[in-house]
Coordinates of C-alpha atoms and ligand atoms in Angstrom, one line a residue:
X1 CA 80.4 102.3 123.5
X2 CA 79.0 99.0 122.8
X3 CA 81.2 95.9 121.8
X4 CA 80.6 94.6 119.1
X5 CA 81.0 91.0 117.2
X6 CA 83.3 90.1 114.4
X7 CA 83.0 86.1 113.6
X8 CA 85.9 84.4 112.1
X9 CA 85.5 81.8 110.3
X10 CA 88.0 78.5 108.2
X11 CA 85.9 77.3 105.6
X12 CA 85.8 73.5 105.5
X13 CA 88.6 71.6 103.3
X14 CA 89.0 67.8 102.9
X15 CA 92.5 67.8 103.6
X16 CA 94.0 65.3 106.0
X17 CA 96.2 67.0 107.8
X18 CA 92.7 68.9 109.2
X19 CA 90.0 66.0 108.7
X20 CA 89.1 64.9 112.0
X21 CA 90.0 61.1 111.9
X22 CA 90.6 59.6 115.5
X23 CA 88.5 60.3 118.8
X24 CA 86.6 63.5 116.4
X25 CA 90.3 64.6 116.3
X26 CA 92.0 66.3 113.4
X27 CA 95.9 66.3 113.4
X28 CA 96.9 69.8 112.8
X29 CA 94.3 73.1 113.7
X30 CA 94.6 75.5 110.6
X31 CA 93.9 78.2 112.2
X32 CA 97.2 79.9 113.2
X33 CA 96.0 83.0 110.4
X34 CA 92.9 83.9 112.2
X35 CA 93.8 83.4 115.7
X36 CA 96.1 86.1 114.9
X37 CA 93.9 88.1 113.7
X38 CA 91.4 88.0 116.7
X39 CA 94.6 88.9 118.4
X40 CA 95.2 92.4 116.3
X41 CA 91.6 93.0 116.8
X42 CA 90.8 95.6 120.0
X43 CA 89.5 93.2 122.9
X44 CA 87.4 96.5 124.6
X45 CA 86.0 96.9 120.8
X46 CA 84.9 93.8 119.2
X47 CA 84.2 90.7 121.0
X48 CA 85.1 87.5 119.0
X49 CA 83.5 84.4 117.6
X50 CA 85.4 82.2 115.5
X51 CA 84.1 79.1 113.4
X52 CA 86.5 76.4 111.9
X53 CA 84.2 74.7 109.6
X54 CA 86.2 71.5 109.7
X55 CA 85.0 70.7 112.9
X56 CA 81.3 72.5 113.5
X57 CA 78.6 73.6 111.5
X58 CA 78.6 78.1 110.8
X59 CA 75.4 79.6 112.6
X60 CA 74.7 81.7 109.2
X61 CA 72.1 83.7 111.5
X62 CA 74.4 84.8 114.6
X63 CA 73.9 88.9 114.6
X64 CA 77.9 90.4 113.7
X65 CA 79.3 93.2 112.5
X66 CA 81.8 91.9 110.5
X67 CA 82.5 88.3 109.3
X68 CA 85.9 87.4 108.5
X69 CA 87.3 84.5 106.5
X70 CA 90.6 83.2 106.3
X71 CA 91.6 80.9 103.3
X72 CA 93.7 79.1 101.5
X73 CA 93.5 78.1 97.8
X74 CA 92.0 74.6 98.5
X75 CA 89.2 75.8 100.3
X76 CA 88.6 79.3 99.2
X77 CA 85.5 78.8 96.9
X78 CA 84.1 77.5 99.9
X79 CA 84.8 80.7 101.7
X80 CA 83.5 82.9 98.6
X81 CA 79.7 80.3 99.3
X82 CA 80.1 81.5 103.0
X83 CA 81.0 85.1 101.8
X84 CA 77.5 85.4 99.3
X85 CA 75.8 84.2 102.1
X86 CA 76.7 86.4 105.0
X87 CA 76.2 89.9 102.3
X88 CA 73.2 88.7 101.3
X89 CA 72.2 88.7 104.7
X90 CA 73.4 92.9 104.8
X91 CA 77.0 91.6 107.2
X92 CA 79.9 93.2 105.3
X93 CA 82.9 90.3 104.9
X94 CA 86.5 90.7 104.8
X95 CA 88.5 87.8 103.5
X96 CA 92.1 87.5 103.9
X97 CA 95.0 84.8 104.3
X98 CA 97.3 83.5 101.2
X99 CA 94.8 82.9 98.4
X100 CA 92.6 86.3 98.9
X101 CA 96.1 88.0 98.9
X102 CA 97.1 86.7 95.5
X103 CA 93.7 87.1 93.8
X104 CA 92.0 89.7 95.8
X105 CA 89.8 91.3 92.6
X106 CA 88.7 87.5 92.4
X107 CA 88.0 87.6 96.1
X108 CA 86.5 91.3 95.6
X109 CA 83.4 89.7 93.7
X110 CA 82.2 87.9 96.8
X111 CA 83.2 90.3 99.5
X112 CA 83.6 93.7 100.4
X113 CA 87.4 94.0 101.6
X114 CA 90.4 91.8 101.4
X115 CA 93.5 92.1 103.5
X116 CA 96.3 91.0 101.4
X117 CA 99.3 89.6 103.5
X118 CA 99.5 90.9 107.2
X119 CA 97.2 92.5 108.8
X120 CA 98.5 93.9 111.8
X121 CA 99.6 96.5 110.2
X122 CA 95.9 97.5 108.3
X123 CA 93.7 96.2 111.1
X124 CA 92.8 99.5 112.6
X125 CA 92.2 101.1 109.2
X126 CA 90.2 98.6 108.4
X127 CA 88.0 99.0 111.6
X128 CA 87.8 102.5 111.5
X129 CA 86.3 102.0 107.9
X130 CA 84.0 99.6 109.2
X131 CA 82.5 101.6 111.6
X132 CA 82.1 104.5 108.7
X133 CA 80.2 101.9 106.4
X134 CA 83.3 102.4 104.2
X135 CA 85.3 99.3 104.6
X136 CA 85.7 97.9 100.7
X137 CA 88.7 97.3 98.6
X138 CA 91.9 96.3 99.1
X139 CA 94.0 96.7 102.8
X140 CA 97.7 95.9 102.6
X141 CA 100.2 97.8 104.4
X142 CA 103.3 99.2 102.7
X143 CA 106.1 98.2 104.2
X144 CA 106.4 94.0 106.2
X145 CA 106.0 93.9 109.9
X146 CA 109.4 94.4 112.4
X147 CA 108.1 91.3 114.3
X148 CA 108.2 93.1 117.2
X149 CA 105.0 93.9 119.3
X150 CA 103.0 90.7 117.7
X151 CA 100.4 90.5 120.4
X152 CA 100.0 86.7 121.2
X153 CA 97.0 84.5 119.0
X154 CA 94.1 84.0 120.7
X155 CA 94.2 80.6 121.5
X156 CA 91.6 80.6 124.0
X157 CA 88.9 81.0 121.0
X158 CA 90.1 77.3 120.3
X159 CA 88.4 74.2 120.7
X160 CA 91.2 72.6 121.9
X161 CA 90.3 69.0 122.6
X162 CA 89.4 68.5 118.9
X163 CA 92.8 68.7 117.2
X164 CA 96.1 67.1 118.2
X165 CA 98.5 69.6 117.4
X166 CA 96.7 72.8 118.2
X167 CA 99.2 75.6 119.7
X168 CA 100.9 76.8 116.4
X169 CA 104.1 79.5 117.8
X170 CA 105.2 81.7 115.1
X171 CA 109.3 82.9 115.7
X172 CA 109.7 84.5 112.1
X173 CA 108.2 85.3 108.9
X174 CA 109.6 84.8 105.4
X175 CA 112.3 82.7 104.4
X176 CA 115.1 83.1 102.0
X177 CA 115.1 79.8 100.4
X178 CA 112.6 80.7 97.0
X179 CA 111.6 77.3 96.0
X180 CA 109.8 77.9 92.7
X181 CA 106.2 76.0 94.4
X182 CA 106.5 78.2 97.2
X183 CA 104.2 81.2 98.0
X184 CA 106.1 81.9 101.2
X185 CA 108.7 84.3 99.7
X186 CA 105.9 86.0 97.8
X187 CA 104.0 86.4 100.6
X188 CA 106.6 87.7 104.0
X189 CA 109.6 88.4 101.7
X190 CA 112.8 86.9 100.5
X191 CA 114.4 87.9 103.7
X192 CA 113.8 85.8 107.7
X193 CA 112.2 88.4 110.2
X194 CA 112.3 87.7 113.7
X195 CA 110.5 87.8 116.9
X196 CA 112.3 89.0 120.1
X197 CA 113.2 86.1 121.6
X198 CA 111.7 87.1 125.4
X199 CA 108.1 87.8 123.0
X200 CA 108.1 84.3 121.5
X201 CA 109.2 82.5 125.1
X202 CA 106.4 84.9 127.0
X203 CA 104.2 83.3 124.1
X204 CA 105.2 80.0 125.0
X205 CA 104.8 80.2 128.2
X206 CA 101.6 81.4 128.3
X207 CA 99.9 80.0 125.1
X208 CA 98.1 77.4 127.6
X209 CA 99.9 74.8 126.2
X210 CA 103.2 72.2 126.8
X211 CA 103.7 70.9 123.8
X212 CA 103.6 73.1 120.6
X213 CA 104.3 73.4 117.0
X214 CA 106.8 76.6 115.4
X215 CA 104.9 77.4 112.2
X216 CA 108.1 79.0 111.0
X217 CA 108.5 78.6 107.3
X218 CA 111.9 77.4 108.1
X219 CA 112.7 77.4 112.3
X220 CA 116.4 76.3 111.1
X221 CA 116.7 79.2 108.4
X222 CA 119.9 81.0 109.8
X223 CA 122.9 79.5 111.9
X224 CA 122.6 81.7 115.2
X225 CA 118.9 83.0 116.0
X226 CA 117.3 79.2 116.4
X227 CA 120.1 78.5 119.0
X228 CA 118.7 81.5 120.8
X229 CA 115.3 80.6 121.3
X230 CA 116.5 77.2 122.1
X231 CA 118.8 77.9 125.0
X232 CA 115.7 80.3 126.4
X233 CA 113.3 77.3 126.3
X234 CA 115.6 74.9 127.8
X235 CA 114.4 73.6 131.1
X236 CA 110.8 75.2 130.5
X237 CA 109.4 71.2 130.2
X238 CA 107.7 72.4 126.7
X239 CA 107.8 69.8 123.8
X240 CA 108.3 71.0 120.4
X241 CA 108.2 70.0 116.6
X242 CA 109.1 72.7 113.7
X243 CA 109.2 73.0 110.0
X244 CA 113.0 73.0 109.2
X245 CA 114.9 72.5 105.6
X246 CA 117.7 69.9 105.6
X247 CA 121.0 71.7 105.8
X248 CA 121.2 73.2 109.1
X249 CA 119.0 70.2 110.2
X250 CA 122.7 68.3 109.9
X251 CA 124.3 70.3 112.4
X252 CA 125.4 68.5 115.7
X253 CA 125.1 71.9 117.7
X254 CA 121.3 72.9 116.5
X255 CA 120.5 69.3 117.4
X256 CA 122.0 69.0 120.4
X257 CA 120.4 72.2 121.4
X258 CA 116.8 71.0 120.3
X259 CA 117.1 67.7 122.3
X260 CA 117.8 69.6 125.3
X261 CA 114.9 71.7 124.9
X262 CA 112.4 69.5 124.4
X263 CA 112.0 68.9 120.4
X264 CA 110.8 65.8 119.3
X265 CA 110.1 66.1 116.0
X266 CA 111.4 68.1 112.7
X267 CA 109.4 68.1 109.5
X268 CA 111.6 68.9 106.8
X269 CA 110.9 69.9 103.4
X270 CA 112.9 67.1 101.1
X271 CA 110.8 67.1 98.2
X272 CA 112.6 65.4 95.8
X273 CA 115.0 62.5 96.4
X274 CA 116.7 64.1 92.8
X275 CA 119.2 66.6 92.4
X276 CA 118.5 67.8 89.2
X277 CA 114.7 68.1 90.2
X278 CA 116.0 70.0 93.1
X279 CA 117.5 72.2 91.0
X280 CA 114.8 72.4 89.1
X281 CA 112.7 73.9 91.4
X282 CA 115.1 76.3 93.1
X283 CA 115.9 74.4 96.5
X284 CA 119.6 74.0 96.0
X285 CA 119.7 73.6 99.9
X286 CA 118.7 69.9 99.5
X287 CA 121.4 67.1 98.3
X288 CA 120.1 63.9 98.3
X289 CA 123.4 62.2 99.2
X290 CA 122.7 63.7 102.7
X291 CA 119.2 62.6 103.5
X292 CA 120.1 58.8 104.8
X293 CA 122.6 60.2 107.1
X294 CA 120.8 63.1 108.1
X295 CA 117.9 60.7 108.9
X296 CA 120.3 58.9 111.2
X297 CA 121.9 61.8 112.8
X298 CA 118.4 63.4 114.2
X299 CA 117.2 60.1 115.2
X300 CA 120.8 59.9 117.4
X301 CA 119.4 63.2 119.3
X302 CA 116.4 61.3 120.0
X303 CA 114.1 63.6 117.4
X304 CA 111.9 62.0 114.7
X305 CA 111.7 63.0 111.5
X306 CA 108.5 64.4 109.4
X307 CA 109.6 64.0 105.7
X308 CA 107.3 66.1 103.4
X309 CA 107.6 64.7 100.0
X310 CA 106.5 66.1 96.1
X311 CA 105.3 64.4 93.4
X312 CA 105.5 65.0 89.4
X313 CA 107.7 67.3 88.6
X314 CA 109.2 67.3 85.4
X315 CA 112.1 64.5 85.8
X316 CA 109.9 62.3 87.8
X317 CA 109.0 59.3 85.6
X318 CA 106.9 56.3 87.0
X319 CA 109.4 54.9 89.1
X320 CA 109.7 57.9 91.5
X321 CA 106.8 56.3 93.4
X322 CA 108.9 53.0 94.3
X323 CA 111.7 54.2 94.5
X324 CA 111.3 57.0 97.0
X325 CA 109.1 55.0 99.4
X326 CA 111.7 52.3 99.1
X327 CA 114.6 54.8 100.1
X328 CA 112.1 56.2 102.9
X329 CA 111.5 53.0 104.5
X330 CA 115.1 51.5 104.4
X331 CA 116.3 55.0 105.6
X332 CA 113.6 54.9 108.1
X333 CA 111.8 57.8 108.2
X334 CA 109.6 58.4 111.2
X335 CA 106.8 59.8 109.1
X336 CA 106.6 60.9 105.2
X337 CA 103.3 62.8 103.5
X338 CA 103.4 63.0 100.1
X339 CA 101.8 65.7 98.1
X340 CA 101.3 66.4 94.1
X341 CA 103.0 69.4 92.6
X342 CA 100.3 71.8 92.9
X343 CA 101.1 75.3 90.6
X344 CA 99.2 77.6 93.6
X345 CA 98.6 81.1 92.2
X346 CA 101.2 83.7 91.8
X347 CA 104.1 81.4 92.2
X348 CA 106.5 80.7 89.5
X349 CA 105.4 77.3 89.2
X350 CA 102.5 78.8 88.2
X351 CA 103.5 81.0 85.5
X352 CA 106.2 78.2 84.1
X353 CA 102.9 75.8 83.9
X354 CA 101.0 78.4 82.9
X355 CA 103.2 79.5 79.7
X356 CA 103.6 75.8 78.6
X357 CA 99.6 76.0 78.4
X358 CA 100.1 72.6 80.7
X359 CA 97.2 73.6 83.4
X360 CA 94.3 71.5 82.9
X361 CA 92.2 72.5 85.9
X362 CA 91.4 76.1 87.5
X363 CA 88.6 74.7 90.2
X364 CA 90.8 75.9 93.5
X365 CA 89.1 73.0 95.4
X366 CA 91.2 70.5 93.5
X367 CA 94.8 72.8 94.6
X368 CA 94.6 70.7 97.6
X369 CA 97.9 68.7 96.6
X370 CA 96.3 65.4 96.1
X371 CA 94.0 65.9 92.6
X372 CA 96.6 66.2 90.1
X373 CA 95.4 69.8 88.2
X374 CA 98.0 70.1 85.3
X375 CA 99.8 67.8 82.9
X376 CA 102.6 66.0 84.2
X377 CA 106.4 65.5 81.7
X378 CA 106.4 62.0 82.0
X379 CA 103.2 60.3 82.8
X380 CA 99.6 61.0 82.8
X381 CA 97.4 62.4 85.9
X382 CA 95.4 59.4 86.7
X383 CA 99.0 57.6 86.9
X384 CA 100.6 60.5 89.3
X385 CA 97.2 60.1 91.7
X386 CA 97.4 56.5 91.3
X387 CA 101.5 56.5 92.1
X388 CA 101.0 58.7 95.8
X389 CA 98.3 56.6 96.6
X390 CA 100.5 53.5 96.1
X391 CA 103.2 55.6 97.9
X392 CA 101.0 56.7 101.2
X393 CA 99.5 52.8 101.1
X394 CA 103.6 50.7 100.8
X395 CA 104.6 53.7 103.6
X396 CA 102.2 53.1 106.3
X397 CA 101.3 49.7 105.7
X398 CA 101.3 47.6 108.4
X399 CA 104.6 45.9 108.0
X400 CA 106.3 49.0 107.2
X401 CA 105.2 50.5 110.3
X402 CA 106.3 47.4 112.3
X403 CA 109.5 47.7 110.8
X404 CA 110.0 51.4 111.3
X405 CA 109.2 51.6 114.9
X406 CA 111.5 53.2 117.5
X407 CA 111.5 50.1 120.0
X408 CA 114.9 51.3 120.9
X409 CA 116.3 55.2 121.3
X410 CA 114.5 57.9 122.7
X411 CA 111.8 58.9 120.1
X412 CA 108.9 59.9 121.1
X413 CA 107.2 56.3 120.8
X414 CA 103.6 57.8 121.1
X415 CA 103.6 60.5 118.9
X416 CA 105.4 58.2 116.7
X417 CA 102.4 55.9 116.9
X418 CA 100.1 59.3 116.6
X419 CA 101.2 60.5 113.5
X420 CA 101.3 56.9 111.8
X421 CA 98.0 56.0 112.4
X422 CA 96.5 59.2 111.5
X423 CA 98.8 59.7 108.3
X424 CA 97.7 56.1 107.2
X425 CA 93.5 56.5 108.4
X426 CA 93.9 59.5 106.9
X427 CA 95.3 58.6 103.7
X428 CA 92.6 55.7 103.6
X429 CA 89.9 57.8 103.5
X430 CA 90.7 60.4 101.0
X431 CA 88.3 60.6 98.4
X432 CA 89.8 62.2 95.4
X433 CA 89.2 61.2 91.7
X434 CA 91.6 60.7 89.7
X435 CA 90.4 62.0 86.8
X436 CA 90.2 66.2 86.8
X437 CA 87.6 67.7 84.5
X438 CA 89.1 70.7 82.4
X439 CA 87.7 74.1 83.6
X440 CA 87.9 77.7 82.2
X441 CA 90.3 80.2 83.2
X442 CA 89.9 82.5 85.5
X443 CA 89.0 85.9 84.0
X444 CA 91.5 88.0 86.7
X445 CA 95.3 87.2 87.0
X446 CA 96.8 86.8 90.4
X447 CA 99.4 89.2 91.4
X448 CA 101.9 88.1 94.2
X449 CA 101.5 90.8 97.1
X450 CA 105.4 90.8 97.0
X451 CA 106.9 90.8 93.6
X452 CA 109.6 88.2 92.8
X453 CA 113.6 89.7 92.7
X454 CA 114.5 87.6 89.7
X455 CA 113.8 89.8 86.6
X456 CA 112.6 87.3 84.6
X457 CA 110.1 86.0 86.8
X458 CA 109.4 89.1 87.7
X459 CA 108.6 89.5 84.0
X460 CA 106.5 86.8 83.9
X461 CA 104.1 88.0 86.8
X462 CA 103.9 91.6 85.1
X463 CA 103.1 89.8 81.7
X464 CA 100.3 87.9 82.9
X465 CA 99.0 90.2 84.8
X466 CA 98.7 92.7 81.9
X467 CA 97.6 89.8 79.6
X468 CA 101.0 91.5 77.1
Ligands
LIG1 C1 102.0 75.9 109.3 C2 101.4 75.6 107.9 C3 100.4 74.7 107.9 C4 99.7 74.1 109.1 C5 98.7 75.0 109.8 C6 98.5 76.3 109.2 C7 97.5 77.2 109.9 N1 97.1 78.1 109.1 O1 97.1 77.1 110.9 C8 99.1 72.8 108.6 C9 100.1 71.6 108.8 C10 97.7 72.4 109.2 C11 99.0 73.1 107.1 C12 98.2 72.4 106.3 C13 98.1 72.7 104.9 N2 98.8 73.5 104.2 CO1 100.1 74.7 105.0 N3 101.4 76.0 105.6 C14 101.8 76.3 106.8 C15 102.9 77.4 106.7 C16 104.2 76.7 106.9 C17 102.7 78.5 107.7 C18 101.3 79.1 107.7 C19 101.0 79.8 109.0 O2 100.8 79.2 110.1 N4 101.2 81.1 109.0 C20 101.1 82.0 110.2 C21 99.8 82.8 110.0 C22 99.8 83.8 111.2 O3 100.0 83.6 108.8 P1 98.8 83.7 107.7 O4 98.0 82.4 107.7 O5 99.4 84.1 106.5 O6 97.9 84.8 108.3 C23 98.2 86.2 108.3 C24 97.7 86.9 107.0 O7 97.6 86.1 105.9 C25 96.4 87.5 107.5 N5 95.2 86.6 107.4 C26 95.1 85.3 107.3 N6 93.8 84.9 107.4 C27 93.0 86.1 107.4 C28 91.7 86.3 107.5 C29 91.2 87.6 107.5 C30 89.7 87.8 107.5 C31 92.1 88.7 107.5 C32 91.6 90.1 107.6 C33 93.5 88.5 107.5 C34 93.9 87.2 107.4 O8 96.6 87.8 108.8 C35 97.5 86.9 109.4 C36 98.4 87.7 110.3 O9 99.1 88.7 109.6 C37 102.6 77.9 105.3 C38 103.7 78.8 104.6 C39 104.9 78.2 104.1 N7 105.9 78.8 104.2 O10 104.9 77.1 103.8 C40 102.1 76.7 104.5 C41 100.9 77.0 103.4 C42 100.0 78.0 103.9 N8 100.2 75.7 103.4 C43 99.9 75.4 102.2 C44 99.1 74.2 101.9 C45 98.8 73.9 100.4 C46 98.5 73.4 102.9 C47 97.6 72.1 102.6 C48 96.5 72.3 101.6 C49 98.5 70.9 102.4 C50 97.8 69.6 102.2 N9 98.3 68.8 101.3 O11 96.8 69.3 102.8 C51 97.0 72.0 104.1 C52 95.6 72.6 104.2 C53 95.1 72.4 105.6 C54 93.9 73.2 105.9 N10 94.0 74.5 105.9 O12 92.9 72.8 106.2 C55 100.3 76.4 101.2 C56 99.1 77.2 100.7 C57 99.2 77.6 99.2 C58 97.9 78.1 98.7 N11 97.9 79.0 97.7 O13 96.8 77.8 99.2 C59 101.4 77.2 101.9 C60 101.6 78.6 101.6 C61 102.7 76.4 101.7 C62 103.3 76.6 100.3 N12 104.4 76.1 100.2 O14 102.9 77.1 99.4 N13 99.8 74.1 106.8

């Protein structure tokens, strides 16, 4: 039978976590969604191309059966450009990923199927339809993958010299946090799924690469199954950072554990350096008091700290900016990115914004967490853009980084150096306006592919969606 060709392919974002910025070297590859895909897809079957569009130009004229696009809300009307082009060329498209899953009868107008959430699950329903010339609609599978089988990403489709981190190592999906910005919980459940722990080693140690990131949604989520994978990847000489939230990130055995095998680097989700916005936004996990000391106690284990940071929520008035860098620097953080409160379709930040009529902007290219896209409580949006650029520009200016750097300990003094100067290049050369233009609504509501629990915001999703 003869193979044929599905190409994948990221559409291009300006985000600066992907943007090559050093050596025509981006920080982070975003490609962990379709890599898995090529995975799911029959190697004897299909033979795969894949495109990331950050990095190369898409050869609109290579012969394939299928083209597949992954996206995310900042980049997918992009992908629906790439999508017109490839049908009206007679190549059916599939689109998947987070965005496509929450509006897939928005997706539906540029392409002819949409995989909303996993796809392992749909993939070979999906290919059977294919080859019938009767793949179009909707694929989503009705019940959340056991996590156990996941055949390894293909990580030999990847360029690899053009990204610094590159090897993303999935251990779980969901996480049982529900932060109200979040479309994690909506998207793999409310509840942490794990890997076998031999399957995510025999990943590691064959992914064709010794230093890796876990693009968990939270690596630290529960007490016991992190120490596991950790005492399997001790003495394996593999380097590691993860996405972690703060409270188990505290814990003198889980660190001790991730010195010893090989982390040197958590990113951690703080958000907010104020309670009451905390509990604003549903992540009770974080308290504030903690964060100094927790900075400290990582950094004792040798481990930097990643501190992801949010801007404009409702009890943030114009001092937030100050403040907050002032208590990152004198805490000293290792590294800090700091993002705009961005209401992504389907979560509840979404419908809260959405009720109070406070969303200014429905262009997805600007729900890329720097343009500010709604109207903040306490200041205007030119003043929140204005306030992260100050933020990003005291953080990593030169005298802070002098002052923060590890001359003594053992953090990892290059990466250190890595993620500095490619966090600050990177926010130098952001171009984003401040000013966002007001846009129409969109004329289809999104609907989470996993309802919330919370009757009222459950309510909320089932009233918008019916427009009652
Ligand atoms: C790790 C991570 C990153 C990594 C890399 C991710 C990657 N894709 O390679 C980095 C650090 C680069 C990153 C960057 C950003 N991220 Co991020 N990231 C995550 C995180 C934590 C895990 C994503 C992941 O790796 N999943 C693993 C893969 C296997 O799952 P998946 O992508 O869902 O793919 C599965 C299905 O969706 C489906 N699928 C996916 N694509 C396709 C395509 C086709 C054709 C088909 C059929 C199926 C399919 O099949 C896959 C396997 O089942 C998520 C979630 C979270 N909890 O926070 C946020 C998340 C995806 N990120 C988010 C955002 C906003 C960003 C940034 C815009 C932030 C910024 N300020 O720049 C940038 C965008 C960078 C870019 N894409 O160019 C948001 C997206 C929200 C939205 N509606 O768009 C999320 C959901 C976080 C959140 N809290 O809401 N991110």
């Amino acid at each position: 039978m003869r193979t044929g060709i599905i190409h994948l392919i990221n559409p291009k974002t300006d985000s600066l976590t992907t943007r090559p910025l050093y050596l025509n070297k981006a920080l982070y590859s975003p490609l962990a969604g379709l890599l898995a895909v090529a995975a799911a897809i029959p190697r004897d079957q299909y033979d795969i191309v894949l495109t990331d569009e950050n990095i190369e130009t898409i050869d609109f004229d290579l012969k394939a059966d299928l083209v597949g696009i992954s996206a995310m809300t900042s980049y997918v009307n992009r992908g629906y450009e790439i999508a017109d082009q490839f049908r009206a060329k007679g190549v059916p498209v599939v689109m998947g990923g987070v965005h496509p899953s929450f509006m897939p009868q928005e997706a539906l107008k540029h392409c002819d199927a949409v995989v909303i959430g996993e796809v392992e699950l749909v993939i070979d329903r999906l290919l059977d339809d294919l080859r019938q010339g009767a793949m179009r609609g909707t694929y989503k599978s009705d019940k959340l993958h056991s996590m156990v089988g996941i055949k390894m990403p293909r990580y030999d489709l990847l360029k690899k010299h053009r990204y610094v981190n590159r090897t993303f190592v999935q251990t779980s999906r969901g996480c049982h946090q529900g932060c109200t910005f979040c479309a994690e919980p909506l998207m793999n459940g409310l509840k942490f799924r794990y890997r076998p722990v031999d399957e995510v080693i025999h990943e590691m140690e064959n992914c064709g690469a010794r230093t890796i990131s876990i693009n968990d949604a939270d690596f630290f989520g529960t007490p016991e199954r992190p120490k596991e994978v950790m005492r399997a990847l001790k003495g394996r000489g593999i380097q590691w950072q993860a996405g972690v939230t703060s409270k188990l990130a505290q814990d003198d055995r889980m660190l001790e554990l991730a010195a010893e095998s090989g982390c040197t680097m958590l990113s951690i989700g703080f958000e907010s350096i104020s309670r009451a916005t905390l509990k604003s936004v549903h992540k009770h996990v974080n308290r504030p008091e903690t964060f100094a000391e927790l900075v400290e106690k990582v950094h004792s284990y040798g481990i930097m700290v990643f501190g992801l940071f949010m801007f404009g929520f409702d009890g943030d008035d114009r001092s937030v900016f100050d403040e907050t860098v002032k208590f990152n620097i004198d805490a000293n953080y290792d590294a800090c990115a700091y993002s705009a409160l961005t209401p992504y379709p389907g979560t509840l930040t979404w419908y809260e914004m959405k009720k109070a009529n406070r969303i200014i902007s429905f262009d997805w290219t600007k729900y890329d967490q720097g343009h500010v896209v709604y109207r903040p409580a306490q200041m205007s949006g030119p003043e929140l853009r204005a306030g992260m650029e100050s933020a990003f520009r005291n953080f990593y200016s030169a005298s802070s980084i002098a002052n923060r750097f590890p001359w003594r300990g053992n953090r990892h003094r290059a990466q250190w150096l890595i993620y500095n100067l490619f966090m600050r290049r990177g926010a130098q050369t952001e171009n984003i306006s401040s000013i966002v233009a007001p846009t129409a609504e969109p004329d289809v509501a999104p609907m989470p592919p996993i309802l919330p629990v919370k009757q009222e915001w459950r309510a909320a999703v089932l009233e918008a969606s019916t427009g009652s």
